[in-house]
Amino acid sequence: MKQAAMYVRVSTQQQKEGATIESQKALLLQYAEKNGFEIHPEWIFEDNGVSGSKLARPALDRLRDFASEGLFEDVFILSPDRLSRKYAYQAILLDELAGNGVKIHFQNTPDPITATDHLLIQMQGMFAEYERAQITERSRRGKKHKAKNGSVSVLSVAPYGYRYIKGEQISSFFEINEKEASIVRTIFDLYVKNRFSIAKIKMYLLDHQVRSPKGNSEWSRSTINGILKNSAYRGIAYFGKREPCEPISTRLEGRSVRINGRRQPKRTLRLRDPKDWIEISVPAIIDYETFEIAQGLLKTNKTLSIRNAKPGSLLQGLISCNECGYGFITTVSGKKTNGYGYYRCSKRDKKCTNRSIRIESLDETIWESLISILESPDLVQDEVSRRLSDLEKAPILKQQKLLENKLEKLEVESNRLLDAYQSECIDLKELKNRMGNIKRERNNIRREIAGMDSGLSRSQLLGLSEAVKYFSNHLRASQSTLEFVEKRKILRMLIHEIQIGKEDITVNHIIPVKK
C-alpha cells in the first residue's frame, strides 16, 4: 500500500475534550485504506484547540515542512474547512502543497477532476469563511449584551489582586485576593503619597522580596505601570476599550529588520472612544481620589521625563560595530539633560573595545557628505541608469550558474533518497536526517543566490531616482531650513549601513556613488 499523511484539527477545547479528533482520524484512516493508502502514526498531524482562521499552527507547519522535503505525496483531510476557515488561506495552502507535488484528498469531497469539482471546493471554502464570520459576530454581540448587564465573564482575566469566581447558581464575579490587594495598595501609596518613581517602586519591591504577578523575584516597569493605570482597582472595569486595526509604525524600524528587508507583522489594537466603553462594577481595592491623583502624576511624569529631553539622532538604527557586528545605540554622558550625546556599541558591557563617537560630530560629518552627493544628483542618476540597464539585460553570472547547478544536483539526490526509502533500502529516521541536511544546504544556496542581487527592483530604482531629484531641488531652495524628520528621510533613502571601526568609518550607500 502507498504511504500517505493525515491532517486533523479542532478549534476549541470543548471539541478537543469531545474526542472529535479521534472521530476524524477514524474516518480518514478508513477512507485512506479504502483508497489503497496506509497512514503511519508519525504522519498524523494534529492541531488540538487551534483556530482555523490563522495559518500559524504547529502541526500544520510541520506538515508543510515535511511536504516541502518531499517525504510524502498524498495528504488526507476531512474537509476544506479543517485545512482553513478562510478561503484565501485555503487557496495558499492548496497551491503550496500542489507545488511540492502533494495531492490533497478530502473525505467528504471527491478529488477534484473537472472544473465543477474545483468550483465545489472553492464554494465550501467561502461557506466556511461565512460561517466563521457569523460565529464571530454572534460572539461579539453576546459579549456586549453580557457586559451591559454587568457580567465580569466577558473580561479576559481577573487583574492582579482579584480572583475570578465562576458561579453556577449565581453570576460569576471578582473576589478580592487580600494578599495581592495589599501589594496593589502599597504600590499606589508609594507612587501617590511617597512620590516614588516607577523605578524606585521596582527596587522597593525587590528589596522587600515581593514576587511579581508571574512569580518572578523582579518586577518589570510595565507591570507596575499597568497596575497604576488599571481602573478596576477603583471599582470600575471596562469592556470594549480597544479594537483591532491595521498596524501603523510610528517608530523607526530596527536595524536588522530594515537591512534584511523584512517586516514584522503585528496585531495592533487602538483605544476606542471612551463613550463606547461599557462599565462593569467590581470590588474596589483603592479609593477614587488616590486613583485620580495617580493618573495625574503619570501624565505629568511622562511629560517631564528625562528620556524626552535626550537629543534627536539622525543616524540611530543605521550604525553597526565593525568589530563585533552589534548595532550602535545612543547614550548621554552624565545625568543632566544638556550632557554630551554619544553613539556606542551595544555590546560594550560584553567586552567590546570599540570606541564611542560624539553624536553631533558624526551626524554633521555624514550629513555634509550627503549634501555634496545631493548637490550633484547626476552621480546617483548615472548609477541608477546603469543598474536599470543591467536589469534589462539580466546577465547570469558564472558563480550564480554554478550555484544553480548545485541546486539541481541536490534535487536529484533528494529524489534518489525517496526512491531508496520506497524500496526499503533506508529507514524513515535516516531519510529524515539526510533530507534535513539537503534542505539546509538548499536554503543556504538560495540565500547566497538572493544575496548576489542588488536588492533593488526596477520600481525601487525609479522611485529612488525621483526622490533624489526632489531632495536635490529642495536643498537648493532651503538647505538651511530642513526639518530634522526630512533630514532623517534623506539619510535613510541613501545610506544602507554605517560601520564604525577602531580606526575608520565605512559608509555603505544604497546606491554606490563615486566622485
Short mmCIF file of C-alpha atoms in Angstrom, two decimals:
data_model
loop_
_atom_site.label_atom_id
_atom_site.label_comp_id
_atom_site.label_asym_id
_atom_site.label_seq_id
_atom_site.Cartn_x
_atom_site.Cartn_y
_atom_site.Cartn_z
CA MET A 1 0.00 0.00 0.00
CA LYS A 2 1.13 3.54 -0.72
CA GLN A 3 2.18 5.80 2.15
CA ALA A 4 0.23 8.99 2.94
CA ALA A 5 -0.15 11.62 5.68
CA MET A 6 -3.18 12.91 7.56
CA TYR A 7 -4.12 16.33 8.96
CA VAL A 8 -6.85 16.78 11.60
CA ARG A 9 -7.91 19.86 13.56
CA VAL A 10 -10.43 21.03 16.13
CA SER A 11 -10.74 24.66 17.11
CA THR A 12 -11.97 24.65 20.72
CA GLN A 13 -11.16 22.94 23.99
CA GLN A 14 -14.72 21.58 24.15
CA GLN A 15 -14.30 19.89 20.78
CA LYS A 16 -10.95 18.54 21.93
CA GLU A 17 -12.49 17.05 25.06
CA GLY A 18 -15.40 15.71 22.98
CA ALA A 19 -12.93 13.44 21.12
CA THR A 20 -13.84 14.81 17.69
CA ILE A 21 -10.13 14.50 16.78
CA GLU A 22 -10.40 10.73 17.26
CA SER A 23 -13.53 10.54 15.14
CA GLN A 24 -11.80 12.47 12.36
CA LYS A 25 -8.81 10.12 12.48
CA ALA A 26 -11.03 7.03 12.39
CA LEU A 27 -12.93 8.28 9.34
CA LEU A 28 -9.76 9.28 7.49
CA LEU A 29 -7.93 6.03 8.26
CA GLN A 30 -10.89 4.10 6.92
CA TYR A 31 -11.14 6.35 3.84
CA ALA A 32 -7.39 6.07 3.14
CA GLU A 33 -7.40 2.28 3.44
CA LYS A 34 -10.37 2.09 1.10
CA ASN A 35 -8.38 4.04 -1.49
CA GLY A 36 -5.26 1.87 -1.14
CA PHE A 37 -3.23 4.08 1.23
CA GLU A 38 -1.57 3.42 4.57
CA ILE A 39 -1.00 6.15 7.19
CA HIS A 40 1.65 5.54 9.87
CA PRO A 41 1.20 7.27 13.27
CA GLU A 42 4.24 9.52 12.65
CA TRP A 43 2.46 11.01 9.62
CA ILE A 44 -0.66 12.03 11.57
CA PHE A 45 -0.58 15.79 12.20
CA GLU A 46 -2.96 17.05 14.92
CA ASP A 47 -3.84 20.62 15.87
CA ASN A 48 -5.90 20.43 19.06
CA GLY A 49 -7.86 23.50 20.06
CA VAL A 50 -6.35 25.67 17.31
CA SER A 51 -8.43 28.11 15.25
CA GLY A 52 -8.69 27.52 11.52
CA SER A 53 -8.71 31.26 10.89
CA LYS A 54 -4.92 31.54 11.12
CA LEU A 55 -2.06 29.93 9.21
CA ALA A 56 0.40 29.69 12.11
CA ARG A 57 -0.47 26.25 13.54
CA PRO A 58 2.20 23.89 14.96
CA ALA A 59 1.07 20.66 13.28
CA LEU A 60 0.22 22.40 10.00
CA ASP A 61 3.69 23.99 9.95
CA ARG A 62 5.31 20.56 10.40
CA LEU A 63 3.14 19.14 7.63
CA ARG A 64 4.19 21.95 5.28
CA ASP A 65 7.88 21.49 6.17
CA PHE A 66 7.82 17.75 5.52
CA ALA A 67 5.82 18.25 2.32
CA SER A 68 8.49 20.67 1.04
CA GLU A 69 11.09 17.94 1.68
CA GLY A 70 9.07 15.50 -0.44
CA LEU A 71 8.55 12.92 2.33
CA PHE A 72 5.04 12.07 1.13
CA GLU A 73 2.88 12.69 -1.91
CA ASP A 74 -0.69 12.36 -0.50
CA VAL A 75 -2.48 14.00 2.45
CA PHE A 76 -5.93 13.08 3.75
CA ILE A 77 -8.11 15.78 5.35
CA LEU A 78 -11.74 15.55 6.47
CA SER A 79 -12.96 18.69 4.69
CA PRO A 80 -11.63 22.03 3.33
CA ASP A 81 -12.69 23.90 6.50
CA ARG A 82 -10.35 21.67 8.56
CA LEU A 83 -7.50 22.97 6.42
CA SER A 84 -8.61 26.57 6.94
CA ARG A 85 -11.80 28.53 7.53
CA LYS A 86 -10.57 31.34 5.28
CA TYR A 87 -10.87 30.76 1.56
CA ALA A 88 -7.76 32.83 0.81
CA TYR A 89 -5.69 30.65 3.19
CA GLN A 90 -7.15 27.51 1.64
CA ALA A 91 -6.01 28.68 -1.78
CA ILE A 92 -2.49 29.45 -0.45
CA LEU A 93 -2.12 26.04 1.18
CA LEU A 94 -3.54 24.07 -1.75
CA ASP A 95 -1.25 25.89 -4.21
CA GLU A 96 1.80 25.38 -1.96
CA LEU A 97 1.16 21.67 -1.45
CA ALA A 98 0.42 21.13 -5.13
CA GLY A 99 3.69 22.92 -5.97
CA ASN A 100 5.51 20.39 -3.76
CA GLY A 101 3.87 17.51 -5.63
CA VAL A 102 1.42 16.69 -2.81
CA LYS A 103 -2.16 15.66 -3.62
CA ILE A 104 -4.96 16.51 -1.15
CA HIS A 105 -7.81 14.03 -0.54
CA PHE A 106 -10.89 15.44 1.24
CA GLN A 107 -13.01 12.71 2.83
CA ASN A 108 -16.33 14.50 2.29
CA THR A 109 -15.44 15.94 -1.12
CA PRO A 110 -14.49 13.94 -4.22
CA ASP A 111 -10.98 14.52 -5.54
CA PRO A 112 -11.22 17.46 -7.98
CA ILE A 113 -11.04 16.33 -11.58
CA THR A 114 -13.33 18.64 -13.51
CA ALA A 115 -13.80 22.40 -13.27
CA THR A 116 -17.05 21.73 -11.39
CA ASP A 117 -15.16 19.77 -8.70
CA HIS A 118 -12.73 22.67 -8.20
CA LEU A 119 -15.65 25.10 -8.00
CA LEU A 120 -17.28 22.95 -5.31
CA ILE A 121 -14.15 23.08 -3.12
CA GLN A 122 -13.95 26.86 -3.58
CA MET A 123 -17.61 27.24 -2.59
CA GLN A 124 -17.05 25.11 0.53
CA GLY A 125 -14.17 27.41 1.48
CA MET A 126 -16.31 30.52 1.06
CA PHE A 127 -19.16 28.98 3.08
CA ALA A 128 -16.71 28.09 5.89
CA GLU A 129 -15.43 31.68 5.93
CA TYR A 130 -19.02 32.98 6.00
CA GLU A 131 -19.84 30.63 8.89
CA ARG A 132 -16.84 31.87 10.86
CA ALA A 133 -17.87 35.50 10.29
CA GLN A 134 -21.32 34.65 11.62
CA ILE A 135 -19.89 32.95 14.72
CA THR A 136 -17.56 35.92 15.37
CA GLU A 137 -20.41 38.44 15.07
CA ARG A 138 -22.74 36.44 17.32
CA SER A 139 -19.96 36.10 19.90
CA ARG A 140 -19.27 39.86 19.78
CA ARG A 141 -22.92 40.78 20.25
CA GLY A 142 -23.34 38.19 23.01
CA LYS A 143 -20.35 39.55 24.94
CA LYS A 144 -21.58 43.12 24.53
CA HIS A 145 -25.01 42.16 25.88
CA LYS A 146 -23.44 40.44 28.91
CA ALA A 147 -21.19 43.46 29.56
CA LYS A 148 -24.19 45.80 29.57
CA ASN A 149 -25.76 43.54 32.19
CA GLY A 150 -22.63 43.86 34.35
CA SER A 151 -21.20 40.35 33.85
CA VAL A 152 -17.46 40.05 34.51
CA SER A 153 -17.29 36.84 32.42
CA VAL A 154 -16.63 38.95 29.29
CA LEU A 155 -13.36 40.29 30.74
CA SER A 156 -10.27 38.40 29.60
CA VAL A 157 -8.73 37.64 33.01
CA ALA A 158 -9.07 38.80 36.59
CA PRO A 159 -6.50 41.56 37.27
CA TYR A 160 -3.76 41.06 39.84
CA GLY A 161 -5.43 41.44 43.25
CA TYR A 162 -8.61 39.58 42.29
CA ARG A 163 -9.85 36.02 41.87
CA TYR A 164 -12.38 35.07 39.20
CA ILE A 165 -15.19 33.08 40.84
CA LYS A 166 -17.25 31.11 38.36
CA GLY A 167 -20.81 30.94 39.63
CA GLU A 168 -23.22 28.09 38.98
CA GLN A 169 -26.37 29.18 40.74
CA ILE A 170 -25.39 32.87 40.62
CA SER A 171 -23.49 35.07 38.13
CA SER A 172 -19.69 34.93 38.02
CA PHE A 173 -17.87 37.66 39.95
CA PHE A 174 -14.46 39.03 41.03
CA GLU A 175 -13.36 38.41 44.61
CA ILE A 176 -10.56 40.42 46.23
CA ASN A 177 -7.39 38.46 46.95
CA GLU A 178 -6.29 40.22 50.13
CA LYS A 179 -2.64 39.18 49.90
CA GLU A 180 -2.27 40.58 46.37
CA ALA A 181 -4.57 43.54 47.08
CA SER A 182 -2.28 44.71 49.90
CA ILE A 183 0.61 44.85 47.38
CA VAL A 184 -1.54 46.88 44.98
CA ARG A 185 -2.33 49.35 47.79
CA THR A 186 1.38 49.56 48.64
CA ILE A 187 2.25 50.40 45.02
CA PHE A 188 -0.33 53.20 44.91
CA ASP A 189 0.77 54.58 48.29
CA LEU A 190 4.43 54.62 47.24
CA TYR A 191 3.55 56.40 43.99
CA VAL A 192 0.96 58.87 45.31
CA LYS A 193 1.95 59.56 48.93
CA ASN A 194 5.71 58.97 48.88
CA ARG A 195 6.09 60.14 45.25
CA PHE A 196 8.36 57.23 44.34
CA SER A 197 9.25 56.82 40.69
CA ILE A 198 8.30 53.54 38.98
CA ALA A 199 11.98 52.54 39.01
CA LYS A 200 12.16 53.23 42.76
CA ILE A 201 8.97 51.21 43.36
CA LYS A 202 10.55 48.35 41.43
CA MET A 203 13.62 48.45 43.71
CA TYR A 204 11.41 48.66 46.82
CA LEU A 205 9.51 45.51 45.83
CA LEU A 206 12.77 43.72 45.05
CA ASP A 207 14.32 44.72 48.41
CA HIS A 208 11.20 43.51 50.27
CA GLN A 209 11.19 40.23 48.31
CA VAL A 210 7.71 40.77 46.88
CA ARG A 211 7.06 38.38 44.00
CA SER A 212 5.65 39.71 40.72
CA PRO A 213 2.26 38.52 39.35
CA LYS A 214 4.17 35.90 37.31
CA GLY A 215 6.14 34.74 40.33
CA ASN A 216 9.42 36.42 39.38
CA SER A 217 11.68 37.95 42.01
CA GLU A 218 11.96 41.18 40.00
CA TRP A 219 9.03 43.26 38.77
CA SER A 220 9.02 44.88 35.34
CA ARG A 221 8.29 48.58 34.93
CA SER A 222 5.47 47.83 32.51
CA THR A 223 3.71 45.65 35.12
CA ILE A 224 3.86 48.41 37.74
CA ASN A 225 2.75 50.98 35.19
CA GLY A 226 -0.17 48.73 34.15
CA ILE A 227 -1.33 48.40 37.77
CA LEU A 228 -1.25 52.16 38.27
CA LYS A 229 -3.39 52.65 35.13
CA ASN A 230 -5.93 49.87 35.75
CA SER A 231 -9.28 51.44 36.63
CA ALA A 232 -10.59 48.15 38.06
CA TYR A 233 -8.78 48.95 41.32
CA ARG A 234 -11.10 51.92 41.91
CA GLY A 235 -14.16 49.72 41.33
CA ILE A 236 -14.84 50.11 37.59
CA ALA A 237 -13.59 47.77 34.86
CA TYR A 238 -14.26 48.48 31.20
CA PHE A 239 -15.27 46.20 28.34
CA GLY A 240 -14.53 47.17 24.73
CA LYS A 241 -11.77 49.71 25.42
CA ARG A 242 -9.75 48.61 22.39
CA GLU A 243 -10.42 47.44 18.87
CA PRO A 244 -8.18 45.79 16.26
CA CYS A 245 -6.77 47.98 13.49
CA GLU A 246 -4.16 47.96 10.74
CA PRO A 247 -0.61 48.25 12.16
CA ILE A 248 0.87 51.74 11.79
CA SER A 249 4.57 52.00 12.50
CA THR A 250 5.36 55.30 14.22
CA ARG A 251 8.85 54.30 15.30
CA LEU A 252 12.00 53.73 13.26
CA GLU A 253 12.44 50.18 12.08
CA GLY A 254 15.08 48.14 13.84
CA ARG A 255 18.43 47.93 12.10
CA SER A 256 18.31 44.17 11.39
CA VAL A 257 14.70 44.39 10.18
CA ARG A 258 15.45 47.26 7.83
CA ILE A 259 18.70 45.86 6.42
CA ASN A 260 17.25 42.41 5.75
CA GLY A 261 14.21 43.91 4.06
CA ARG A 262 11.79 42.08 6.38
CA ARG A 263 8.64 43.29 8.05
CA GLN A 264 7.39 42.32 11.46
CA PRO A 265 3.67 41.64 11.25
CA LYS A 266 1.97 42.77 14.38
CA ARG A 267 -1.64 42.63 15.57
CA THR A 268 -2.38 46.21 16.59
CA LEU A 269 -5.06 47.47 18.96
CA ARG A 270 -6.18 51.05 19.41
CA LEU A 271 -8.32 52.75 22.03
CA ARG A 272 -11.97 53.28 21.20
CA ASP A 273 -13.77 56.50 22.01
CA PRO A 274 -14.37 56.45 25.82
CA LYS A 275 -18.08 56.97 25.26
CA ASP A 276 -18.18 53.47 23.70
CA TRP A 277 -16.62 51.78 26.73
CA ILE A 278 -19.00 49.66 28.82
CA GLU A 279 -18.60 49.96 32.60
CA ILE A 280 -18.65 46.85 34.78
CA SER A 281 -18.66 47.24 38.56
CA VAL A 282 -16.10 45.25 40.54
CA PRO A 283 -14.99 45.44 44.21
CA ALA A 284 -12.70 48.46 44.77
CA ILE A 285 -9.20 47.98 46.23
CA ILE A 286 -8.24 51.69 46.44
CA ASP A 287 -10.34 54.83 46.72
CA TYR A 288 -11.32 57.03 43.79
CA GLU A 289 -9.22 60.05 44.85
CA THR A 290 -5.97 58.04 45.11
CA PHE A 291 -6.51 56.59 41.63
CA GLU A 292 -7.17 60.01 40.07
CA ILE A 293 -4.07 61.53 41.69
CA ALA A 294 -2.02 58.62 40.31
CA GLN A 295 -3.34 59.28 36.78
CA GLY A 296 -2.39 62.95 37.04
CA LEU A 297 1.11 62.06 38.23
CA LEU A 298 1.56 59.53 35.41
CA LYS A 299 0.67 62.17 32.84
CA THR A 300 2.93 64.82 34.38
CA ASN A 301 5.89 62.49 34.86
CA LYS A 302 5.65 61.31 31.27
CA THR A 303 5.86 64.90 30.02
CA LEU A 304 8.80 65.82 32.26
CA SER A 305 10.69 62.52 31.89
CA ILE A 306 14.41 62.96 31.30
CA ARG A 307 14.13 60.49 28.41
CA ASN A 308 12.09 63.06 26.49
CA ALA A 309 14.94 65.54 26.81
CA LYS A 310 17.56 63.42 25.01
CA PRO A 311 18.74 64.96 21.76
CA GLY A 312 17.49 63.53 18.48
CA SER A 313 19.83 61.32 16.47
CA LEU A 314 19.93 61.34 12.68
CA LEU A 315 21.83 58.08 12.35
CA GLN A 316 20.31 55.90 15.06
CA GLY A 317 19.46 52.47 13.60
CA LEU A 318 21.95 52.87 10.73
CA ILE A 319 25.19 52.27 12.64
CA SER A 320 26.85 48.93 13.37
CA CYS A 321 30.10 47.91 15.05
CA ASN A 322 32.78 46.72 12.64
CA GLU A 323 34.45 44.77 15.45
CA CYS A 324 31.58 42.61 16.77
CA GLY A 325 28.64 43.26 14.42
CA TYR A 326 26.30 44.67 17.10
CA GLY A 327 24.28 47.82 16.47
CA PHE A 328 25.27 51.17 17.98
CA ILE A 329 22.97 52.86 20.48
CA THR A 330 22.80 56.44 21.75
CA THR A 331 23.75 57.47 25.27
CA VAL A 332 24.13 60.74 27.14
CA SER A 333 27.08 61.48 29.42
CA GLY A 334 26.14 62.35 32.98
CA LYS A 335 22.62 62.70 34.33
CA LYS A 336 21.92 66.23 33.13
CA THR A 337 19.77 66.83 30.08
CA ASN A 338 22.47 69.01 28.48
CA GLY A 339 25.15 66.30 28.65
CA TYR A 340 27.08 65.18 25.58
CA GLY A 341 25.46 62.56 23.38
CA TYR A 342 27.44 59.57 22.08
CA TYR A 343 27.00 56.63 19.75
CA ARG A 344 28.42 53.48 21.36
CA CYS A 345 28.39 49.75 20.69
CA SER A 346 25.51 47.98 22.43
CA LYS A 347 27.92 45.16 23.32
CA ARG A 348 30.11 47.47 25.39
CA ASP A 349 29.27 45.67 28.62
CA LYS A 350 30.24 42.36 26.96
CA LYS A 351 33.88 43.28 26.38
CA CYS A 352 33.65 45.05 23.01
CA THR A 353 36.51 47.56 22.97
CA ASN A 354 35.32 49.71 20.06
CA ARG A 355 35.26 53.48 20.53
CA SER A 356 32.36 55.87 21.16
CA ILE A 357 31.70 58.81 18.86
CA ARG A 358 30.00 62.13 19.61
CA ILE A 359 26.52 62.20 18.07
CA GLU A 360 26.81 65.82 16.98
CA SER A 361 30.16 65.29 15.27
CA LEU A 362 29.20 62.13 13.32
CA ASP A 363 25.75 63.42 12.33
CA GLU A 364 27.27 66.62 10.96
CA THR A 365 30.05 64.80 9.05
CA ILE A 366 27.71 62.26 7.41
CA TRP A 367 25.17 64.95 6.58
CA GLU A 368 27.75 67.16 4.89
CA SER A 369 28.94 64.20 2.78
CA LEU A 370 25.39 63.58 1.62
CA ILE A 371 24.88 67.25 0.83
CA SER A 372 27.73 67.03 -1.67
CA ILE A 373 26.07 64.00 -3.28
CA LEU A 374 22.65 65.61 -3.47
CA GLU A 375 24.12 68.80 -4.91
CA SER A 376 25.42 66.62 -7.77
CA PRO A 377 22.43 64.33 -8.46
CA ASP A 378 23.98 63.17 -11.74
CA LEU A 379 26.22 60.85 -9.70
CA VAL A 380 23.18 58.97 -8.41
CA GLN A 381 21.29 59.19 -11.72
CA ASP A 382 24.18 57.60 -13.61
CA GLU A 383 24.32 54.68 -11.18
CA VAL A 384 20.52 54.22 -11.35
CA SER A 385 20.66 54.20 -15.16
CA ARG A 386 23.46 51.62 -15.12
CA ARG A 387 21.53 49.30 -12.81
CA LEU A 388 18.36 49.67 -14.87
CA SER A 389 20.35 48.67 -17.93
CA ASP A 390 21.75 45.64 -16.08
CA LEU A 391 18.25 44.60 -15.05
CA GLU A 392 17.06 44.75 -18.65
CA LYS A 393 20.00 42.65 -19.88
CA ALA A 394 19.61 40.24 -16.92
CA PRO A 395 23.07 38.63 -17.22
CA ILE A 396 23.63 35.28 -15.50
CA LEU A 397 26.88 35.40 -13.56
CA LYS A 398 29.18 32.42 -13.64
CA GLN A 399 29.03 31.98 -9.86
CA GLN A 400 25.25 32.15 -9.90
CA LYS A 401 25.14 29.48 -12.60
CA LEU A 402 27.36 27.20 -10.51
CA LEU A 403 25.05 27.62 -7.53
CA GLU A 404 22.02 26.82 -9.64
CA ASN A 405 23.75 23.63 -10.85
CA LYS A 406 24.31 22.68 -7.21
CA LEU A 407 20.58 23.11 -6.55
CA GLU A 408 19.79 20.76 -9.42
CA LYS A 409 22.20 18.13 -8.04
CA LEU A 410 20.57 18.40 -4.60
CA GLU A 411 17.17 17.87 -6.19
CA VAL A 412 18.45 14.70 -7.91
CA GLU A 413 19.92 13.49 -4.61
CA SER A 414 16.61 14.14 -2.84
CA ASN A 415 14.71 12.07 -5.42
CA ARG A 416 17.20 9.20 -5.06
CA LEU A 417 16.70 9.18 -1.29
CA LEU A 418 12.94 8.95 -1.73
CA ASP A 419 13.37 6.08 -4.14
CA ALA A 420 15.65 4.32 -1.64
CA TYR A 421 13.08 4.79 1.14
CA GLN A 422 10.24 3.46 -1.01
CA SER A 423 12.42 0.46 -1.90
CA GLU A 424 13.03 -0.04 1.86
CA CYS A 425 16.80 0.40 1.43
CA ILE A 426 16.87 3.03 4.19
CA ASP A 427 14.58 3.58 7.18
CA LEU A 428 12.47 6.65 7.99
CA LYS A 429 14.91 8.04 10.59
CA GLU A 430 17.81 8.04 8.13
CA LEU A 431 15.56 9.57 5.46
CA LYS A 432 14.61 12.45 7.77
CA ASN A 433 18.22 13.15 8.77
CA ARG A 434 19.56 13.15 5.22
CA MET A 435 16.59 15.11 3.87
CA GLY A 436 17.12 17.69 6.63
CA ASN A 437 20.75 18.17 5.59
CA ILE A 438 19.74 18.57 1.94
CA LYS A 439 17.09 21.11 2.87
CA ARG A 440 19.55 23.20 4.93
CA GLU A 441 22.13 23.16 2.15
CA ARG A 442 19.48 24.07 -0.41
CA ASN A 443 18.28 27.02 1.70
CA ASN A 444 21.86 28.27 2.16
CA ILE A 445 22.45 28.21 -1.60
CA ARG A 446 19.19 30.04 -2.28
CA ARG A 447 20.11 32.74 0.25
CA GLU A 448 23.52 33.08 -1.40
CA ILE A 449 21.91 33.50 -4.82
CA ALA A 450 19.49 36.08 -3.42
CA GLY A 451 22.40 37.95 -1.83
CA MET A 452 24.12 38.31 -5.21
CA ASP A 453 21.31 40.58 -6.36
CA SER A 454 21.37 44.34 -5.76
CA GLY A 455 18.17 44.03 -3.75
CA LEU A 456 16.53 46.86 -5.69
CA SER A 457 13.80 46.23 -8.26
CA ARG A 458 13.05 48.41 -11.27
CA SER A 459 10.26 50.24 -9.45
CA GLN A 460 12.52 50.86 -6.43
CA LEU A 461 15.30 52.24 -8.62
CA LEU A 462 12.90 54.58 -10.43
CA GLY A 463 11.41 55.69 -7.11
CA LEU A 464 14.88 56.39 -5.74
CA SER A 465 15.72 58.40 -8.84
CA GLU A 466 12.65 60.61 -8.41
CA ALA A 467 13.31 61.04 -4.69
CA VAL A 468 16.88 62.19 -5.30
CA LYS A 469 15.63 64.76 -7.83
CA TYR A 470 13.08 66.07 -5.33
CA PHE A 471 15.51 66.42 -2.44
CA SER A 472 18.21 67.95 -4.67
CA ASN A 473 15.82 70.68 -5.80
CA HIS A 474 14.55 71.13 -2.26
CA LEU A 475 18.08 71.55 -0.92
CA ARG A 476 18.89 74.33 -3.40
CA ALA A 477 15.83 76.23 -2.19
CA SER A 478 16.08 75.69 1.58
CA GLN A 479 19.18 73.83 2.64
CA SER A 480 19.47 75.63 5.96
CA THR A 481 15.81 75.20 6.98
CA LEU A 482 15.34 71.45 6.55
CA GLU A 483 13.44 69.83 9.39
CA PHE A 484 15.00 67.01 11.44
CA VAL A 485 12.48 64.47 10.10
CA GLU A 486 13.25 65.42 6.49
CA LYS A 487 16.97 65.06 7.08
CA ARG A 488 16.47 61.59 8.50
CA LYS A 489 14.36 60.61 5.47
CA ILE A 490 17.17 61.66 3.15
CA LEU A 491 19.75 59.71 5.14
CA ARG A 492 17.66 56.55 5.16
CA MET A 493 16.96 56.94 1.45
CA LEU A 494 20.65 56.87 0.52
CA ILE A 495 22.50 55.03 3.31
CA HIS A 496 22.26 51.29 3.84
CA GLU A 497 24.59 51.00 6.83
CA ILE A 498 27.43 52.82 8.60
CA GLN A 499 30.16 50.58 10.03
CA ILE A 500 32.36 52.03 12.76
CA GLY A 501 35.78 50.50 13.38
CA LYS A 502 38.57 51.43 15.77
CA GLU A 503 40.40 53.45 13.12
CA ASP A 504 37.92 54.17 10.32
CA ILE A 505 34.26 54.65 9.41
CA THR A 506 32.70 52.97 6.35
CA VAL A 507 29.51 54.33 4.81
CA ASN A 508 27.64 51.79 2.66
CA HIS A 509 25.30 53.67 0.34
CA ILE A 510 22.20 52.01 -1.07
CA ILE A 511 23.44 53.19 -4.47
CA PRO A 512 27.27 53.20 -4.55
CA VAL A 513 28.42 56.67 -5.64
CA LYS A 514 31.92 57.71 -6.64
CA LYS A 515 33.12 61.23 -7.26
#
